[in-house]
Short mmCIF file of C-alpha atoms and ligand atoms in Angstrom, two decimals:
data_model
loop_
_atom_site.label_atom_id
_atom_site.label_comp_id
_atom_site.label_asym_id
_atom_site.label_seq_id
_atom_site.Cartn_x
_atom_site.Cartn_y
_atom_site.Cartn_z
CA MET Y 1 186.56 -101.52 50.33
CA LEU Y 2 187.55 -99.60 47.20
CA PRO Y 3 185.71 -96.38 46.40
CA GLN Y 4 182.72 -96.79 44.07
CA PRO Y 5 184.24 -95.28 40.84
CA ILE Y 6 187.29 -97.56 41.11
CA ARG Y 7 185.17 -100.65 41.72
CA VAL Y 8 183.06 -99.80 38.71
CA ALA Y 9 186.20 -99.28 36.61
CA LEU Y 10 187.62 -102.66 37.72
CA LEU Y 11 184.36 -104.37 36.89
CA GLY Y 12 184.56 -102.76 33.46
CA VAL Y 13 188.08 -104.09 32.91
CA THR Y 14 187.06 -107.59 34.02
CA LEU Y 15 184.06 -107.64 31.74
CA ALA Y 16 186.10 -106.30 28.83
CA PHE Y 17 187.84 -109.69 28.88
CA VAL Y 18 184.55 -111.55 28.98
CA GLY Y 19 183.23 -110.00 25.81
CA GLY Y 20 183.20 -106.69 23.99
CA SER Y 21 179.44 -106.58 23.75
CA LEU Y 22 179.11 -106.48 27.51
CA VAL Y 23 181.12 -103.29 27.81
CA SER Y 24 178.67 -101.13 25.95
CA ARG Y 25 175.97 -102.34 28.32
CA LEU Y 26 177.99 -101.08 31.29
CA ALA Y 27 177.27 -97.51 30.26
CA ASP Y 28 173.72 -98.13 31.41
CA ALA Y 29 174.89 -100.26 34.36
CA ARG Y 30 173.03 -103.39 33.31
CA LEU Y 31 174.16 -106.96 32.98
CA PRO Y 32 172.68 -109.60 30.65
CA GLY Y 33 170.06 -111.84 32.17
CA ASN Y 34 169.77 -109.70 35.27
CA ASN Y 35 167.87 -106.65 34.08
CA THR Y 36 164.67 -107.39 35.95
CA GLY Y 37 163.25 -104.15 37.26
CA TYR Y 38 165.22 -102.01 34.79
CA ALA Y 39 163.13 -98.86 34.26
CA PRO Y 40 165.21 -96.06 32.72
CA VAL Y 41 163.99 -92.48 32.98
CA GLN Y 42 162.72 -91.56 29.52
CA PRO Y 43 163.34 -88.24 27.75
CA LEU Y 44 159.59 -87.52 27.79
CA ALA Y 45 157.31 -88.68 30.63
CA TYR Y 46 154.98 -90.84 28.51
CA SER Y 47 152.72 -92.92 30.78
CA HIS Y 48 151.40 -96.37 29.84
CA ARG Y 49 149.26 -96.20 33.01
CA LEU Y 50 147.45 -93.16 31.62
CA HIS Y 51 147.25 -94.13 27.93
CA ALA Y 52 146.91 -97.94 27.94
CA GLY Y 53 145.25 -98.09 31.40
CA GLU Y 54 143.01 -95.09 32.12
CA LEU Y 55 142.37 -94.06 28.50
CA GLY Y 56 142.22 -97.72 27.40
CA ILE Y 57 144.19 -97.33 24.14
CA ASP Y 58 144.96 -100.79 22.67
CA CYS Y 59 148.62 -101.87 22.75
CA LEU Y 60 148.45 -102.56 19.01
CA TYR Y 61 147.42 -98.96 18.24
CA CYS Y 62 151.07 -98.09 18.87
CA HIS Y 63 152.80 -101.47 18.58
CA MET Y 64 151.08 -102.97 15.50
CA ALA Y 65 154.42 -104.23 14.14
CA ALA Y 66 154.30 -106.99 16.80
CA LEU Y 67 151.83 -108.87 14.60
CA ARG Y 68 154.05 -108.74 11.53
CA GLY Y 69 157.64 -109.30 12.52
CA ARG Y 70 160.42 -109.47 15.04
CA HIS Y 71 159.94 -106.08 16.60
CA ALA Y 72 156.90 -104.54 18.25
CA GLY Y 73 158.39 -101.14 17.43
CA ILE Y 74 158.11 -97.75 19.12
CA PRO Y 75 155.53 -95.39 17.55
CA SER Y 76 156.76 -92.23 15.88
CA ALA Y 77 155.71 -88.85 17.25
CA ASP Y 78 153.10 -88.53 14.44
CA VAL Y 79 151.08 -91.32 16.09
CA CYS Y 80 150.82 -89.20 19.24
CA MET Y 81 149.59 -86.20 17.23
CA ALA Y 82 146.31 -87.96 16.42
CA CYS Y 83 145.31 -86.73 19.88
CA HIS Y 84 147.93 -84.20 20.87
CA ARG Y 85 147.17 -81.82 18.04
CA SER Y 86 144.12 -80.91 20.15
CA VAL Y 87 145.08 -82.15 23.64
CA ARG Y 88 147.97 -79.85 24.61
CA ALA Y 89 147.74 -80.23 28.38
CA SER Y 90 145.93 -82.35 30.97
CA GLN Y 91 142.27 -81.54 31.62
CA GLU Y 92 143.28 -80.63 35.15
CA ALA Y 93 145.73 -77.96 33.95
CA VAL Y 94 143.21 -76.58 31.44
CA ARG Y 95 140.50 -76.36 34.12
CA ALA Y 96 142.87 -74.65 36.57
CA GLU Y 97 143.69 -72.01 33.94
CA GLU Y 98 139.99 -71.48 33.17
CA GLN Y 99 139.29 -70.89 36.85
CA ALA Y 100 142.25 -68.53 37.24
CA ALA Y 101 141.16 -66.61 34.12
CA SER Y 102 137.56 -66.21 35.28
CA ALA Y 103 138.75 -65.10 38.75
CA GLU Y 104 140.99 -62.48 37.10
CA GLY Y 105 138.31 -61.52 34.55
CA ARG Y 106 140.42 -62.32 31.47
CA ALA Y 107 140.31 -64.82 28.59
CA PRO Y 108 141.97 -68.18 29.38
CA ARG Y 109 145.40 -68.73 27.81
CA THR Y 110 146.27 -71.87 25.84
CA ILE Y 111 148.19 -74.12 28.24
CA VAL Y 112 150.92 -76.34 26.81
CA SER Y 113 152.23 -79.07 29.10
CA THR Y 114 156.03 -79.08 29.52
CA GLU Y 115 156.16 -82.77 28.61
CA LEU Y 116 154.06 -82.29 25.47
CA ALA Y 117 156.21 -79.29 24.52
CA LYS Y 118 159.01 -81.87 24.07
CA LEU Y 119 156.79 -83.81 21.66
CA TYR Y 120 156.11 -80.67 19.60
CA ALA Y 121 159.82 -79.76 19.64
CA ALA Y 122 160.69 -83.23 18.32
CA LEU Y 123 158.35 -82.59 15.38
CA GLY Y 124 159.82 -79.14 14.80
CA LEU Y 125 156.56 -77.34 15.67
CA ASP Y 126 156.20 -74.03 17.49
CA ASP Y 127 153.75 -73.08 20.31
CA GLN Y 128 150.92 -72.78 17.79
CA LEU Y 129 151.83 -76.20 16.34
CA ARG Y 130 153.02 -74.65 13.09
CA PRO Y 131 156.28 -75.81 11.51
CA ASP Y 132 159.05 -73.74 13.07
CA PRO Y 133 161.62 -72.76 10.41
CA GLN Y 134 164.30 -72.45 13.14
CA ALA Y 135 163.75 -75.99 14.40
CA THR Y 136 165.09 -79.30 13.09
CA PRO Y 137 162.72 -82.24 13.65
CA SER Y 138 164.46 -85.16 15.36
CA PRO Y 139 163.03 -88.40 16.77
CA ILE Y 140 162.48 -88.64 20.53
CA PRO Y 141 165.55 -90.50 21.90
CA TRP Y 142 163.61 -93.17 23.86
CA LYS Y 143 165.81 -95.43 25.98
CA GLN Y 144 165.46 -99.09 25.07
CA VAL Y 145 164.25 -101.12 28.06
CA HIS Y 146 164.31 -104.76 26.86
CA VAL Y 147 167.47 -105.97 25.15
CA LEU Y 148 168.42 -109.54 24.26
CA PRO Y 149 172.05 -110.34 23.49
CA GLU Y 150 172.81 -110.50 19.76
CA HIS Y 151 173.31 -114.27 19.77
CA ALA Y 152 169.65 -114.88 20.72
CA GLN Y 153 166.71 -114.31 18.34
CA PHE Y 154 163.23 -113.39 19.37
CA ASP Y 155 160.30 -112.75 17.04
CA HIS Y 156 157.08 -111.13 18.25
CA SER Y 157 154.89 -112.30 15.37
CA VAL Y 158 155.22 -116.06 16.03
CA HIS Y 159 154.33 -115.45 19.65
CA MET Y 160 151.35 -113.22 18.86
CA ALA Y 161 150.06 -115.73 16.30
CA SER Y 162 149.94 -118.42 18.99
CA GLY Y 163 147.50 -116.28 21.01
CA LEU Y 164 149.79 -115.07 23.80
CA ARG Y 165 149.07 -111.68 25.33
CA CYS Y 166 151.65 -108.92 25.69
CA GLN Y 167 151.27 -109.02 29.48
CA GLN Y 168 152.38 -112.66 29.71
CA CYS Y 169 155.89 -111.51 28.89
CA HIS Y 170 155.85 -107.82 29.83
CA GLY Y 171 153.70 -107.82 32.96
CA PRO Y 172 150.95 -105.26 33.65
CA ILE Y 173 152.35 -102.49 31.42
CA GLU Y 174 149.00 -100.67 31.58
CA THR Y 175 149.63 -99.97 35.29
CA MET Y 176 153.18 -98.65 34.79
CA GLU Y 177 153.84 -94.93 34.89
CA ARG Y 178 157.26 -95.79 33.43
CA VAL Y 179 158.01 -99.06 31.60
CA ARG Y 180 159.87 -101.58 33.74
CA GLN Y 181 161.34 -104.91 32.65
CA GLN Y 182 159.24 -107.47 34.46
CA GLU Y 183 160.95 -110.75 33.52
CA ARG Y 184 164.59 -111.86 33.39
CA LEU Y 185 164.55 -112.55 29.60
CA SER Y 186 167.06 -115.31 30.34
CA MET Y 187 167.31 -118.53 28.35
CA GLY Y 188 165.71 -120.36 31.29
CA TRP Y 189 162.72 -118.02 31.11
CA CYS Y 190 162.20 -118.77 27.38
CA LEU Y 191 162.58 -122.52 27.87
CA ASP Y 192 160.34 -122.69 30.95
CA CYS Y 193 157.49 -121.18 28.98
CA HIS Y 194 158.18 -123.32 25.90
CA ARG Y 195 157.96 -126.46 28.06
CA ALA Y 196 154.82 -125.17 29.81
CA VAL Y 197 152.96 -124.30 26.58
CA ASN Y 198 153.95 -127.61 24.97
CA ARG Y 199 152.31 -129.33 27.96
CA ASP Y 200 149.28 -127.03 28.47
CA GLY Y 201 148.73 -125.30 25.10
CA VAL Y 202 147.80 -121.63 24.71
CA GLY Y 203 144.14 -120.82 25.31
CA GLY Y 204 143.21 -124.47 24.84
CA GLN Y 205 145.05 -124.78 21.50
CA PRO Y 206 148.02 -127.16 21.28
CA VAL Y 207 151.34 -125.56 20.29
CA ALA Y 208 154.84 -126.84 19.55
CA ALA Y 209 157.37 -124.32 20.85
CA SER Y 210 160.86 -125.40 19.91
CA LEU Y 211 163.54 -126.41 22.44
CA ASP Y 212 166.22 -126.68 19.70
CA CYS Y 213 169.28 -124.52 20.11
CA ALA Y 214 169.03 -123.46 16.47
CA ALA Y 215 165.49 -122.08 16.86
CA CYS Y 216 166.82 -119.29 19.06
CA HIS Y 217 170.54 -119.17 18.16
CA TYR Y 218 171.65 -118.85 14.55
C1 HEC V 1 163.66 -120.74 23.29
C2 HEC V 1 164.87 -120.07 22.96
C3 HEC V 1 166.21 -120.71 23.27
C4 HEC V 1 166.59 -122.00 23.05
C5 HEC V 1 165.75 -123.15 22.50
C6 HEC V 1 167.98 -122.08 23.42
N1 HEC V 1 168.42 -120.87 23.86
FE1 HEC V 1 170.31 -120.42 24.50
N2 HEC V 1 169.71 -118.54 25.00
C7 HEC V 1 168.48 -118.02 24.74
C8 HEC V 1 168.46 -116.66 25.19
C9 HEC V 1 167.28 -115.69 25.11
C10 HEC V 1 169.73 -116.38 25.73
C11 HEC V 1 170.23 -115.07 26.33
C12 HEC V 1 170.00 -115.11 27.82
C13 HEC V 1 170.51 -113.92 28.60
O1 HEC V 1 170.79 -112.87 28.05
O2 HEC V 1 170.61 -114.11 29.83
C14 HEC V 1 170.50 -117.59 25.58
C15 HEC V 1 171.83 -117.73 25.99
C16 HEC V 1 172.62 -118.82 25.69
C17 HEC V 1 174.03 -118.89 25.95
C18 HEC V 1 174.87 -117.82 26.64
C19 HEC V 1 175.03 -118.08 28.10
C20 HEC V 1 173.82 -117.82 28.87
O3 HEC V 1 173.34 -118.73 29.58
O4 HEC V 1 173.29 -116.72 28.82
C21 HEC V 1 174.46 -120.09 25.52
C22 HEC V 1 175.88 -120.65 25.56
C23 HEC V 1 173.30 -120.77 24.96
N3 HEC V 1 172.20 -119.96 25.07
C24 HEC V 1 173.33 -122.05 24.40
C25 HEC V 1 172.19 -122.76 24.02
C26 HEC V 1 172.21 -124.17 23.61
C27 HEC V 1 173.46 -125.01 23.53
C28 HEC V 1 170.91 -124.51 23.34
C29 HEC V 1 170.36 -125.87 22.92
C30 HEC V 1 170.59 -126.93 23.89
C31 HEC V 1 170.11 -123.32 23.53
N4 HEC V 1 170.91 -122.29 23.96
C32 HEC V 1 168.74 -123.24 23.33
C33 HEC V 1 167.41 -118.67 24.15
C34 HEC V 1 167.38 -120.00 23.79
C1 HEC V 2 149.81 -94.35 22.55
C2 HEC V 2 150.90 -95.24 22.22
C3 HEC V 2 151.20 -96.47 23.05
C4 HEC V 2 150.32 -97.41 23.52
C5 HEC V 2 148.81 -97.45 23.41
C6 HEC V 2 151.13 -98.43 24.14
N1 HEC V 2 152.45 -98.09 24.07
FE1 HEC V 2 154.02 -99.20 24.67
N2 HEC V 2 155.31 -97.70 24.20
C7 HEC V 2 154.95 -96.50 23.61
C8 HEC V 2 156.10 -95.62 23.59
C9 HEC V 2 156.14 -94.19 23.07
C10 HEC V 2 157.17 -96.34 24.16
C11 HEC V 2 158.62 -95.86 24.37
C12 HEC V 2 158.72 -95.08 25.67
C13 HEC V 2 158.58 -95.92 26.90
O1 HEC V 2 159.34 -96.89 27.07
O2 HEC V 2 157.67 -95.62 27.70
C14 HEC V 2 156.64 -97.66 24.53
C15 HEC V 2 157.38 -98.67 25.11
C16 HEC V 2 156.90 -99.94 25.40
C17 HEC V 2 157.69 -101.05 25.87
C18 HEC V 2 159.17 -101.01 26.19
C19 HEC V 2 160.01 -101.04 24.92
C20 HEC V 2 161.48 -101.23 25.20
O3 HEC V 2 162.23 -100.26 25.04
O4 HEC V 2 161.86 -102.33 25.58
C21 HEC V 2 156.85 -102.11 26.02
C22 HEC V 2 157.22 -103.50 26.50
C23 HEC V 2 155.54 -101.66 25.66
N3 HEC V 2 155.59 -100.35 25.27
C24 HEC V 2 154.40 -102.45 25.71
C25 HEC V 2 153.11 -101.97 25.60
C26 HEC V 2 151.93 -102.72 25.93
C27 HEC V 2 151.92 -104.15 26.44
C28 HEC V 2 150.86 -101.91 25.70
C29 HEC V 2 149.38 -102.19 25.97
C30 HEC V 2 149.08 -102.57 27.36
C31 HEC V 2 151.38 -100.66 25.17
N4 HEC V 2 152.75 -100.72 25.16
C32 HEC V 2 150.61 -99.57 24.75
C33 HEC V 2 153.70 -96.18 23.14
C34 HEC V 2 152.54 -96.89 23.42
C1 HEC V 3 156.57 -114.35 24.37
C2 HEC V 3 156.97 -113.15 25.03
C3 HEC V 3 156.55 -111.80 24.50
C4 HEC V 3 155.29 -111.38 24.11
C5 HEC V 3 154.01 -112.18 24.08
C6 HEC V 3 155.42 -109.99 23.75
N1 HEC V 3 156.71 -109.59 23.91
FE1 HEC V 3 157.47 -107.72 23.56
N2 HEC V 3 159.37 -108.39 23.93
C7 HEC V 3 159.68 -109.68 24.33
C8 HEC V 3 161.13 -109.82 24.35
C9 HEC V 3 161.89 -111.08 24.72
C10 HEC V 3 161.68 -108.57 23.94
C11 HEC V 3 163.15 -108.22 23.71
C12 HEC V 3 163.42 -108.51 22.24
C13 HEC V 3 164.77 -108.14 21.69
O1 HEC V 3 165.62 -107.57 22.38
O2 HEC V 3 164.97 -108.46 20.49
C14 HEC V 3 160.53 -107.70 23.69
C15 HEC V 3 160.62 -106.39 23.26
C16 HEC V 3 159.53 -105.53 23.10
C17 HEC V 3 159.62 -104.13 22.72
C18 HEC V 3 160.89 -103.35 22.42
C19 HEC V 3 161.65 -103.86 21.21
C20 HEC V 3 160.80 -104.11 19.99
O3 HEC V 3 160.55 -105.29 19.70
O4 HEC V 3 160.38 -103.17 19.33
C21 HEC V 3 158.34 -103.65 22.65
C22 HEC V 3 157.90 -102.25 22.29
C23 HEC V 3 157.45 -104.74 22.99
N3 HEC V 3 158.21 -105.87 23.25
C24 HEC V 3 156.07 -104.65 23.02
C25 HEC V 3 155.21 -105.75 23.05
C26 HEC V 3 153.77 -105.66 22.83
C27 HEC V 3 152.98 -104.38 22.62
C28 HEC V 3 153.29 -106.94 22.87
C29 HEC V 3 151.87 -107.40 22.58
C30 HEC V 3 151.28 -106.92 21.34
C31 HEC V 3 154.44 -107.81 23.16
N4 HEC V 3 155.57 -107.05 23.23
C32 HEC V 3 154.37 -109.20 23.31
C33 HEC V 3 158.80 -110.66 24.66
C34 HEC V 3 157.44 -110.66 24.38
C1 HEC V 4 144.03 -91.60 21.70
C2 HEC V 4 144.54 -90.32 22.16
C3 HEC V 4 145.98 -90.19 22.60
C4 HEC V 4 147.12 -90.64 21.98
C5 HEC V 4 147.24 -91.44 20.69
C6 HEC V 4 148.23 -90.18 22.79
N1 HEC V 4 147.78 -89.48 23.87
FE1 HEC V 4 148.93 -88.58 25.30
N2 HEC V 4 147.25 -88.01 26.29
C7 HEC V 4 145.95 -88.13 25.81
C8 HEC V 4 145.04 -87.43 26.71
C9 HEC V 4 143.53 -87.34 26.56
C10 HEC V 4 145.85 -86.87 27.72
C11 HEC V 4 145.39 -85.97 28.89
C12 HEC V 4 144.84 -86.77 30.02
C13 HEC V 4 144.50 -85.83 31.19
O1 HEC V 4 143.60 -85.03 31.05
O2 HEC V 4 145.21 -85.93 32.20
C14 HEC V 4 147.22 -87.24 27.42
C15 HEC V 4 148.31 -86.86 28.20
C16 HEC V 4 149.63 -87.00 27.82
C17 HEC V 4 150.76 -86.50 28.56
C18 HEC V 4 150.71 -85.78 29.91
C19 HEC V 4 150.51 -84.30 29.73
C20 HEC V 4 150.53 -83.59 31.07
O3 HEC V 4 151.24 -82.60 31.20
O4 HEC V 4 149.85 -84.05 32.00
C21 HEC V 4 151.89 -86.81 27.84
C22 HEC V 4 153.33 -86.47 28.21
C23 HEC V 4 151.46 -87.55 26.67
N3 HEC V 4 150.09 -87.64 26.69
C24 HEC V 4 152.30 -88.03 25.71
C25 HEC V 4 151.90 -88.80 24.62
C26 HEC V 4 152.81 -89.40 23.66
C27 HEC V 4 154.32 -89.26 23.69
C28 HEC V 4 152.04 -90.09 22.78
C29 HEC V 4 152.50 -90.92 21.60
C30 HEC V 4 153.43 -92.01 21.90
C31 HEC V 4 150.65 -89.92 23.17
N4 HEC V 4 150.61 -89.15 24.29
C32 HEC V 4 149.56 -90.44 22.48
C33 HEC V 4 145.56 -88.81 24.69
C34 HEC V 4 146.41 -89.44 23.79
C1 HEC V 5 154.93 -116.96 27.66
C2 HEC V 5 155.46 -118.07 26.93
C3 HEC V 5 156.67 -117.89 26.04
C4 HEC V 5 157.82 -117.23 26.33
C5 HEC V 5 158.18 -116.52 27.62
C6 HEC V 5 158.68 -117.38 25.19
N1 HEC V 5 158.05 -118.10 24.20
FE1 HEC V 5 158.81 -118.55 22.36
N2 HEC V 5 157.08 -119.45 21.86
C7 HEC V 5 155.97 -119.56 22.66
C8 HEC V 5 154.87 -120.08 21.89
C9 HEC V 5 153.45 -120.35 22.38
C10 HEC V 5 155.36 -120.28 20.57
C11 HEC V 5 154.59 -120.76 19.35
C12 HEC V 5 154.64 -122.22 19.15
C13 HEC V 5 153.72 -122.63 17.98
O1 HEC V 5 153.39 -121.77 17.18
O2 HEC V 5 153.37 -123.82 17.92
C14 HEC V 5 156.76 -119.88 20.59
C15 HEC V 5 157.60 -119.94 19.48
C16 HEC V 5 158.91 -119.52 19.46
C17 HEC V 5 159.78 -119.60 18.32
C18 HEC V 5 159.45 -120.13 16.92
C19 HEC V 5 159.97 -121.50 16.72
C20 HEC V 5 158.99 -122.47 17.23
O3 HEC V 5 159.13 -122.93 18.35
O4 HEC V 5 157.99 -122.74 16.54
C21 HEC V 5 161.00 -119.08 18.71
C22 HEC V 5 162.26 -118.95 17.88
C23 HEC V 5 160.85 -118.65 20.08
N3 HEC V 5 159.58 -118.93 20.50
C24 HEC V 5 161.85 -118.03 20.80
C25 HEC V 5 161.68 -117.54 22.10
C26 HEC V 5 162.71 -116.83 22.82
C27 HEC V 5 164.10 -116.53 22.31
C28 HEC V 5 162.17 -116.51 24.04
C29 HEC V 5 162.81 -115.80 25.17
C30 HEC V 5 163.48 -114.55 24.90
C31 HEC V 5 160.81 -117.01 24.05
N4 HEC V 5 160.55 -117.63 22.86
C32 HEC V 5 159.95 -116.85 25.12
C33 HEC V 5 155.88 -119.18 23.98
C34 HEC V 5 156.82 -118.43 24.68
#
């Protein structure tokens, strides 16, 4: 058995012959069609379980673009500030500080969560949420979870218009602390659903989901 780094290097060389586009994927150790369960650690611990589950925020509040075009899109940090201008830490952390302050007979300090501090830093704001002249705003470098190969086309809007729900393709995102790819996103997965909806419809409405190569490859 070869040591791990050498095996990985050999796999890289083999795949380099298969196709250039595969090589860039190796950096994240993922192979096309077999990314089920992929759940990269994100630069900021944003939780869909908390926001879309417990707090009940609608998916479209942050992913409205899914109705209009190919991409559902990732919200910019400004969208988060609708709430996080006032919510700077969890209620639990705020309450703990209030109790500590009253026990010590002092005024409670403003608590800023370490994860939310990353949000403020991305917007170039200081501890008081004022623009920090020293800081350069830069978007949060979220890691992309779902990726189709370039030769296949997928458009959210046609799927949303037919009445499908996000969860039919992404699983129970509102229970996920960290987003995980639920389905294979293989050609077989697309075609299986297209055949099923052509037979059963979506929510009682008939649909005609294409099985033509050119619908998905052009
Ligand atoms: C409903 C959409 C859809 C249709 C219709 C479709 N494909 Fe695909 N195809 C895909 C997707 C998505 C992938 C990428 C799968 C992956 O990454 O594993 C793919 C991958 C492929 C690949 C790459 C090898 C592979 O299996 O991943 C080939 C070749 C291919 N399709 C040929 C065809 C041909 C020929 C037809 C018509 C008979 C066709 N496709 C119809 C969605 C489709
Ligand atoms: C308050 C904003 C917000 C809400 C509400 C929200 N999301 Fe997200 N979503 C994000 C952010 C930020 C990311 C990027 C970070 C991550 O992957 O967790 C993301 C990532 C995703 C991804 C992975 C994207 C990729 O890289 O492939 C999917 C899928 C997704 N969301 C689906 C949903 C669904 C389904 C719902 C409703 C159940 C939902 N989201 C609700 C903000 C939100
Ligand atoms: C019919 C299946 C399907 C449905 C329904 C669906 N998605 Fe997706 N989603 C996908 C696929 C496939 C990809 C990968 C697309 C790519 O790589 O181009 C994806 C990618 C994404 C991404 C990351 C890339 C992007 O498009 O911005 C987000 C975020 C996302 N979906 C959110 C949602 C949300 C929110 C909903 C509901 C409003 C939803 N999706 C409904 C299949 C679906
Ligand atoms: C509709 C309001 C709302 C929006 C929009 C929102 N959040 Fe939150 N978020 C909250 C609330 C409320 C909490 C605190 C819940 C608690 O008390 O535990 C929270 C908690 C958090 C936490 C955990 C803080 C900690 O230390 O426990 C993070 C990280 C976070 N949000 C990131 C984000 C990001 C990133 C976005 C934008 C993509 C976002 N939130 C959008 C309401 C929101
Ligand atoms: C959960 C079921 C489901 C999955 C999974 C799914 N689709 Fe679809 N697809 C549909 C439905 C429903 C329609 C709309 C048909 C209509 O409007 O009559 C559709 C329509 C389309 C269309 C528009 C052309 C047409 O048929 O009218 C394309 C292109 C397409 N899908 C590609 C894909 C690709 C690529 C994948 C896989 C990455 C995929 N779909 C996965 C259900 C699905």
